[in-house]
Backbone atoms as SQL, in Angstrom:
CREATE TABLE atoms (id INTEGER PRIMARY KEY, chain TEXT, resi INTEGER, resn TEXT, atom TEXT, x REAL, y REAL, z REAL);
INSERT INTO atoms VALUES
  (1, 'A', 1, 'UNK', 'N', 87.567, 88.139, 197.886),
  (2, 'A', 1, 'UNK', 'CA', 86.491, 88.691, 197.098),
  (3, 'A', 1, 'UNK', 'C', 86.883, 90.064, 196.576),
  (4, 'A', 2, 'UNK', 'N', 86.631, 90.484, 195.340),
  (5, 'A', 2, 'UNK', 'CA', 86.799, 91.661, 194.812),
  (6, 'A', 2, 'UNK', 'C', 85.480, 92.655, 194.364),
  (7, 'A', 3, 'UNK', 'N', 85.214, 93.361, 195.639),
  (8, 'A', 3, 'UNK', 'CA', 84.792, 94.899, 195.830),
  (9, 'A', 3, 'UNK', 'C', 83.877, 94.907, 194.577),
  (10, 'A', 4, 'UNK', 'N', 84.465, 95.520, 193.426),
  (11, 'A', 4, 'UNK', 'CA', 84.858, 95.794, 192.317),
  (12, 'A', 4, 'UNK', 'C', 83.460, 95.188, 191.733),
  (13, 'A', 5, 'UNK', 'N', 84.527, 94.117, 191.527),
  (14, 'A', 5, 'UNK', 'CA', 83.213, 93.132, 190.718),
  (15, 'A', 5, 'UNK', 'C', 81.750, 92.981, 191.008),
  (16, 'A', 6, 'UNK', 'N', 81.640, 92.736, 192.855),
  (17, 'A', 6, 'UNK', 'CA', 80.483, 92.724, 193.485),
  (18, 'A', 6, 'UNK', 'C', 79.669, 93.589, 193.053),
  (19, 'A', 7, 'UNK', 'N', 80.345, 94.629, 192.719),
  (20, 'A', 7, 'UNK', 'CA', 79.351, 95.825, 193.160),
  (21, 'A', 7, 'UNK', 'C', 78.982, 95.999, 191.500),
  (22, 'A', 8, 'UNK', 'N', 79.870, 95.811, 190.633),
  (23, 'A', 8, 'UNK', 'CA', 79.445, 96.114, 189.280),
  (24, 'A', 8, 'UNK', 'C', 78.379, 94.951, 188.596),
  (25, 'A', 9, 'UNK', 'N', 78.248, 94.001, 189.936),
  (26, 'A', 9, 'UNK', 'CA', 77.139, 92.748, 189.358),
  (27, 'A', 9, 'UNK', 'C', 75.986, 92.883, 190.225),
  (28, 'A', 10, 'UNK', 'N', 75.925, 94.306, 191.050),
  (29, 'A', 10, 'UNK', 'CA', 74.924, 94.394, 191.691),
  (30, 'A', 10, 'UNK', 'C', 74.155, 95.876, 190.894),
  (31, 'A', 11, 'UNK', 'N', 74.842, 96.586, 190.543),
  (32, 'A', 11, 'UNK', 'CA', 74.552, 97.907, 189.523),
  (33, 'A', 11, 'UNK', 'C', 74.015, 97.367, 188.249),
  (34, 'A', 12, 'UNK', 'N', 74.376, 95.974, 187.422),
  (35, 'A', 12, 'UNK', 'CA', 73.828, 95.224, 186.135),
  (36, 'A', 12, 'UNK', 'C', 72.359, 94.848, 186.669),
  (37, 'A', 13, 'UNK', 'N', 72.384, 94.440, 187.806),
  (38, 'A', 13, 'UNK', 'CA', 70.908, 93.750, 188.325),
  (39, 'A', 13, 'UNK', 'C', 69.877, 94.963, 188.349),
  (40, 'A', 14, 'UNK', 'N', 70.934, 95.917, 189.007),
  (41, 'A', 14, 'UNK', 'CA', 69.653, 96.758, 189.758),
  (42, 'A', 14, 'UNK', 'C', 69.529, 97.437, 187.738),
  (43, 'A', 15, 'UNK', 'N', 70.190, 97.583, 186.945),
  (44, 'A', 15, 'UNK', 'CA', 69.673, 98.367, 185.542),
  (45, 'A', 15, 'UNK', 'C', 69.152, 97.176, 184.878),
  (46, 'A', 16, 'UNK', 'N', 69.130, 95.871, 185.128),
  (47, 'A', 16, 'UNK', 'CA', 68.336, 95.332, 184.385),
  (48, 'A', 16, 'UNK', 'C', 66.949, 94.671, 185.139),
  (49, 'A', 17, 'UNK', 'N', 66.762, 95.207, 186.423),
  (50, 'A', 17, 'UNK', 'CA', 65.379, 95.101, 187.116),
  (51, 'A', 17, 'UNK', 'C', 64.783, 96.230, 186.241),
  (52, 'A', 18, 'UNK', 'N', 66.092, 97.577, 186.519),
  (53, 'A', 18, 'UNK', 'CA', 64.828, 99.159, 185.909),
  (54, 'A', 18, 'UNK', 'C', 64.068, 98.702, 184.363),
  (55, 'A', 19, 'UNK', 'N', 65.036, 98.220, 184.045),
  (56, 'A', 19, 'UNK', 'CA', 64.633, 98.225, 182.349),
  (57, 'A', 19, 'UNK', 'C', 63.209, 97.209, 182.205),
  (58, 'A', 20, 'UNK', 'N', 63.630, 96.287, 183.204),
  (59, 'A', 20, 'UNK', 'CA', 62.239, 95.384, 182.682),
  (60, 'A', 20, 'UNK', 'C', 60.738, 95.694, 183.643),
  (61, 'A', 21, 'UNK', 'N', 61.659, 96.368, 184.440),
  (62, 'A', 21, 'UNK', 'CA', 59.742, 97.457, 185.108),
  (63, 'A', 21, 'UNK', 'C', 59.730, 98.299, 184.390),
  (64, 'A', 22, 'UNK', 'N', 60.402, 99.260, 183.211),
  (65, 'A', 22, 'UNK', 'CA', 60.033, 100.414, 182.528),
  (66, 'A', 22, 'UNK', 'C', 59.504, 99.988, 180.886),
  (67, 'A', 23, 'UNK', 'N', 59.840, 98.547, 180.920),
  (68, 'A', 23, 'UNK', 'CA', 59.443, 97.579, 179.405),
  (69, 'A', 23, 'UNK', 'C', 58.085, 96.925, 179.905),
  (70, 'A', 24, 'UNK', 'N', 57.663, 96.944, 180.868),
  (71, 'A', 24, 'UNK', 'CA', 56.494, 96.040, 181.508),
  (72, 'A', 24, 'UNK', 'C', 55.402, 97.109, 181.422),
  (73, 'A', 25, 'UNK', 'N', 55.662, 98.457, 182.179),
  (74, 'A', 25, 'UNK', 'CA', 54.787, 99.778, 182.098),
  (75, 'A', 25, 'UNK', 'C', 55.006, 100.037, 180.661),
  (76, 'A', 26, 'UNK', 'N', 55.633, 100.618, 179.661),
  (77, 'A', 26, 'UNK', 'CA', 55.495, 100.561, 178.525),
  (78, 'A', 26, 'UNK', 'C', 54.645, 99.442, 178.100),
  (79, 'A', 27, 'UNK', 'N', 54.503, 98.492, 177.824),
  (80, 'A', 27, 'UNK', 'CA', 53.604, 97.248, 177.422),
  (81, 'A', 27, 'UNK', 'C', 52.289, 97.831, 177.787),
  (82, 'A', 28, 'UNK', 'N', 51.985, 97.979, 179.442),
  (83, 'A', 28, 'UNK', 'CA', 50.972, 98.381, 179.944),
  (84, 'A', 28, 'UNK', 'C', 50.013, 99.401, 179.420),
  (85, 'A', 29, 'UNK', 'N', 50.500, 100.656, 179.060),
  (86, 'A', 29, 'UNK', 'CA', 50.590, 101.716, 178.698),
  (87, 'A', 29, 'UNK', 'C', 50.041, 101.130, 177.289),
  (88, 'A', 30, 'UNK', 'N', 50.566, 101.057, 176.488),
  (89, 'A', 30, 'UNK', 'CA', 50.010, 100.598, 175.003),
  (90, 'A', 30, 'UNK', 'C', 49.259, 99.729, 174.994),
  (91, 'A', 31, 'UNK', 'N', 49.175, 98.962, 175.731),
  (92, 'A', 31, 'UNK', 'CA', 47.741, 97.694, 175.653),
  (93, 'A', 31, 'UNK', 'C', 46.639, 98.820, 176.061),
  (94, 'A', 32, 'UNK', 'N', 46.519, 99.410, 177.251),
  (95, 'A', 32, 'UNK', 'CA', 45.257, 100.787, 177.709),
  (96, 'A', 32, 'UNK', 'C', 45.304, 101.702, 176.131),
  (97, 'A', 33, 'UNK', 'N', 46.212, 101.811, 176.077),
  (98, 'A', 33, 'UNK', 'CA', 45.802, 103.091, 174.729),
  (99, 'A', 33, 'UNK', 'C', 45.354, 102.002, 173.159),
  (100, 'A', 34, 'UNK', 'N', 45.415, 101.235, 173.210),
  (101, 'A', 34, 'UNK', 'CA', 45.044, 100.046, 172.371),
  (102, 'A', 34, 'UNK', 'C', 43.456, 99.279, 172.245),
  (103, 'A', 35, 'UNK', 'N', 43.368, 99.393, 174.038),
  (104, 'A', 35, 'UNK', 'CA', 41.481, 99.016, 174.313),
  (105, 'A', 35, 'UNK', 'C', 40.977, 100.032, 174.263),
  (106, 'A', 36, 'UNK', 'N', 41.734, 101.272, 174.444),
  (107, 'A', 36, 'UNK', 'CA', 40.759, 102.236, 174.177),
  (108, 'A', 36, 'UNK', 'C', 40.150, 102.877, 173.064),
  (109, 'A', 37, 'UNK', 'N', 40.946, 102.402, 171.827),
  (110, 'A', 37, 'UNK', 'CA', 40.704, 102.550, 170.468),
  (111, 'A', 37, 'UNK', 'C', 39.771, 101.692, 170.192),
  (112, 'A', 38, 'UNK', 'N', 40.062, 100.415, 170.365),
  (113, 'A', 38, 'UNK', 'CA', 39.082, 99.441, 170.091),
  (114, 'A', 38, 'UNK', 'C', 37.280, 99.809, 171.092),
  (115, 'A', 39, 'UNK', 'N', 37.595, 100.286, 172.117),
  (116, 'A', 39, 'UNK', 'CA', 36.273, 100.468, 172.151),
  (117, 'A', 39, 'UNK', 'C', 35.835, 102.025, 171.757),
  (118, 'A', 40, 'UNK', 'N', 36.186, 103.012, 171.609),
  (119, 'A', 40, 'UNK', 'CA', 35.990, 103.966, 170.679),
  (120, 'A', 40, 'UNK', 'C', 35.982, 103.608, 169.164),
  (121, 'A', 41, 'UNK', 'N', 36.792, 102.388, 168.639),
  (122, 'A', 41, 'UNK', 'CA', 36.169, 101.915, 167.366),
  (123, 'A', 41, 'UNK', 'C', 34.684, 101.748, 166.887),
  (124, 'A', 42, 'UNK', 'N', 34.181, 100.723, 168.195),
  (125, 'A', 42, 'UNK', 'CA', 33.291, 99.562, 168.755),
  (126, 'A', 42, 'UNK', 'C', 32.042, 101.125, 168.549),
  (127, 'A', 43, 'UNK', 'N', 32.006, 101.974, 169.571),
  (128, 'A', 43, 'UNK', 'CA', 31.245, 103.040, 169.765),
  (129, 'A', 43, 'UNK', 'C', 30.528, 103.575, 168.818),
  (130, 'A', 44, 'UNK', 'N', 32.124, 103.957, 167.279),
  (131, 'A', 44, 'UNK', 'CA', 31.716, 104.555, 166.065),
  (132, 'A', 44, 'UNK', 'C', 30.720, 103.793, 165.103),
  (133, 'A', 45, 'UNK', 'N', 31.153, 102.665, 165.665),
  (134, 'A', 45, 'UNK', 'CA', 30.486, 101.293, 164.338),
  (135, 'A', 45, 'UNK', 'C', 29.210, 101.417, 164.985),
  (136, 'A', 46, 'UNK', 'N', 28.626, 101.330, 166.027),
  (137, 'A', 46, 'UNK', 'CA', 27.570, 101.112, 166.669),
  (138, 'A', 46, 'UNK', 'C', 26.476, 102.716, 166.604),
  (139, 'A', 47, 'UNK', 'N', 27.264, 103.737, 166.610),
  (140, 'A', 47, 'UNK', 'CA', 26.821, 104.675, 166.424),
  (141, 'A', 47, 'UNK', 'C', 25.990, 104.506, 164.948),
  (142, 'A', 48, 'UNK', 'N', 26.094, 103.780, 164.246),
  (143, 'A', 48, 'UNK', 'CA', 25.662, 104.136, 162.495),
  (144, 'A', 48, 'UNK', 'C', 23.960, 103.886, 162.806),
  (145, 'A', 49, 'UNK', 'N', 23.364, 104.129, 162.003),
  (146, 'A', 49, 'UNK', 'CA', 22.155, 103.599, 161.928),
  (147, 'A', 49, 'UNK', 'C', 22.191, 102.778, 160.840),
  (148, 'A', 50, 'UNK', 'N', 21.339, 101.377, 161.362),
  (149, 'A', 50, 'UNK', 'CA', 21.055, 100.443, 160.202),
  (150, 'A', 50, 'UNK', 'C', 20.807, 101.020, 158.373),
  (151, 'A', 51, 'UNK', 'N', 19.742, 102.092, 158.767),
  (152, 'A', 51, 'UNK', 'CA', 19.168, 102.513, 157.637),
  (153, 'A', 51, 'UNK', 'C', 20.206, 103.005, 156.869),
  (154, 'A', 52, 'UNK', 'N', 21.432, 103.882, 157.722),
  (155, 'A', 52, 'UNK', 'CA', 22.219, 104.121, 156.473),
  (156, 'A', 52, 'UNK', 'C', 23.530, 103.412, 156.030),
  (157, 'A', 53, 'UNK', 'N', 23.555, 102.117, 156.808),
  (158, 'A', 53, 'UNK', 'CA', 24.862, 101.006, 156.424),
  (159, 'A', 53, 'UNK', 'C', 23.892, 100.236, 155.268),
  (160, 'A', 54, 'UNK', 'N', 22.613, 100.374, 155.634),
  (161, 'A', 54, 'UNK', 'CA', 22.211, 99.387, 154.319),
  (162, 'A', 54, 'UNK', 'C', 21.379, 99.699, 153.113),
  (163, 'A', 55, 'UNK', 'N', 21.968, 101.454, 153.489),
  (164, 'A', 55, 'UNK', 'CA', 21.130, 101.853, 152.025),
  (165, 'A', 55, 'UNK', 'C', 22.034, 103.186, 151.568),
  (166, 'A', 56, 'UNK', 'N', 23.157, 102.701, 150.959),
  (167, 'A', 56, 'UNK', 'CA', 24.688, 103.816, 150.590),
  (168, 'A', 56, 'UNK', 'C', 23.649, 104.706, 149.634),
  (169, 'A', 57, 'UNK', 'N', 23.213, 103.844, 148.549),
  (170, 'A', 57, 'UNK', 'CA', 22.493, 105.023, 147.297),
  (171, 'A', 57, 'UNK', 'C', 21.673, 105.828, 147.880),
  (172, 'A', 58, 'UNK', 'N', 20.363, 105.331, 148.583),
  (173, 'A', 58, 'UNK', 'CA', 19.474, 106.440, 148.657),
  (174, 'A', 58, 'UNK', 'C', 19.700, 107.846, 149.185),
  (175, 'A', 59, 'UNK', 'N', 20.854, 107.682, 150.237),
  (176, 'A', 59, 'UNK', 'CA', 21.407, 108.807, 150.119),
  (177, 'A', 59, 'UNK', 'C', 22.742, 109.708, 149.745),
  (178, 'A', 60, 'UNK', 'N', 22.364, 109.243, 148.054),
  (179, 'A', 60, 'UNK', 'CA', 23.807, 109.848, 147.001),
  (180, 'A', 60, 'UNK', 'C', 23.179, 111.168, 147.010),
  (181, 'A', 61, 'UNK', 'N', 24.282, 112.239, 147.340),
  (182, 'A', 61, 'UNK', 'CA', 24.105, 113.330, 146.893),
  (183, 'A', 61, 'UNK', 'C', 23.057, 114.459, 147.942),
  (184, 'A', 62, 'UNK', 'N', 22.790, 114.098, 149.161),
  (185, 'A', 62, 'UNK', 'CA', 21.295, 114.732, 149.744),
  (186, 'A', 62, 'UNK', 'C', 22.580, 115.879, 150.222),
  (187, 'A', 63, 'UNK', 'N', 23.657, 115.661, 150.768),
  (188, 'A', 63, 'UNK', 'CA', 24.527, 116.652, 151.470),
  (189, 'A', 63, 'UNK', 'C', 25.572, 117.685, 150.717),
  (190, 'A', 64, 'UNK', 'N', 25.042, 117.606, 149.326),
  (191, 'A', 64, 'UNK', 'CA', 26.399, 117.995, 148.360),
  (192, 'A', 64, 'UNK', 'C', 25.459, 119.499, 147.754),
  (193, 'A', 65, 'UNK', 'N', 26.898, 120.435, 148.030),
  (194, 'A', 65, 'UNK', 'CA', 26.452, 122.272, 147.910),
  (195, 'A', 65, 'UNK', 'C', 27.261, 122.165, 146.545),
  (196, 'A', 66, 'UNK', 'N', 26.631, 122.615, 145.506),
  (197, 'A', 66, 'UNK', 'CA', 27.619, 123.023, 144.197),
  (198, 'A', 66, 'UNK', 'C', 27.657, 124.599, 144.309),
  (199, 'A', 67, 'UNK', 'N', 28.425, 125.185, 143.702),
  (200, 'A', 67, 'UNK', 'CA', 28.479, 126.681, 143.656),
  (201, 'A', 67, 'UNK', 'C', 29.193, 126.890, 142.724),
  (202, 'A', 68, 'UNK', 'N', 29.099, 127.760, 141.479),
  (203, 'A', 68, 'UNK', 'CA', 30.154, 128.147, 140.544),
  (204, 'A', 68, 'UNK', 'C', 30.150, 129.549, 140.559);
């Protein structure tokens, strides 16, 4: 048996265990920062009031400062 080899097919294992627990937490990591948008999306949409998703005109213009 050669030393050598053993050990350089036990150093490939152990860097390709790290990589796929540090590709698994990465995944992890972005799926949480992903639901959390979506329900801070969810929040904003829900925040609206009916009255003003279904009536854009009536209030054209109530918030607008001119100044010359």
């Amino acid at each position: 048996m050669n030393l050598g080899s053993i050990s350089s097919v036990a150093a490939y294992s152990t860097a390709q265990a790290t990589n796929e627990a540090k590709g698994e937490a990465g995944l992890k990591v972005l799926k949480q920062a992903t639901d959390l948008q979506a329900d801070l999306a969810l929040q904003l949409i829900q925040s609206i009031s009916p009255g003003q998703a279904a009536d854009p005109i009536g209030n054209l213009g109530q918030n607008v400062s001119v100044r010359v």
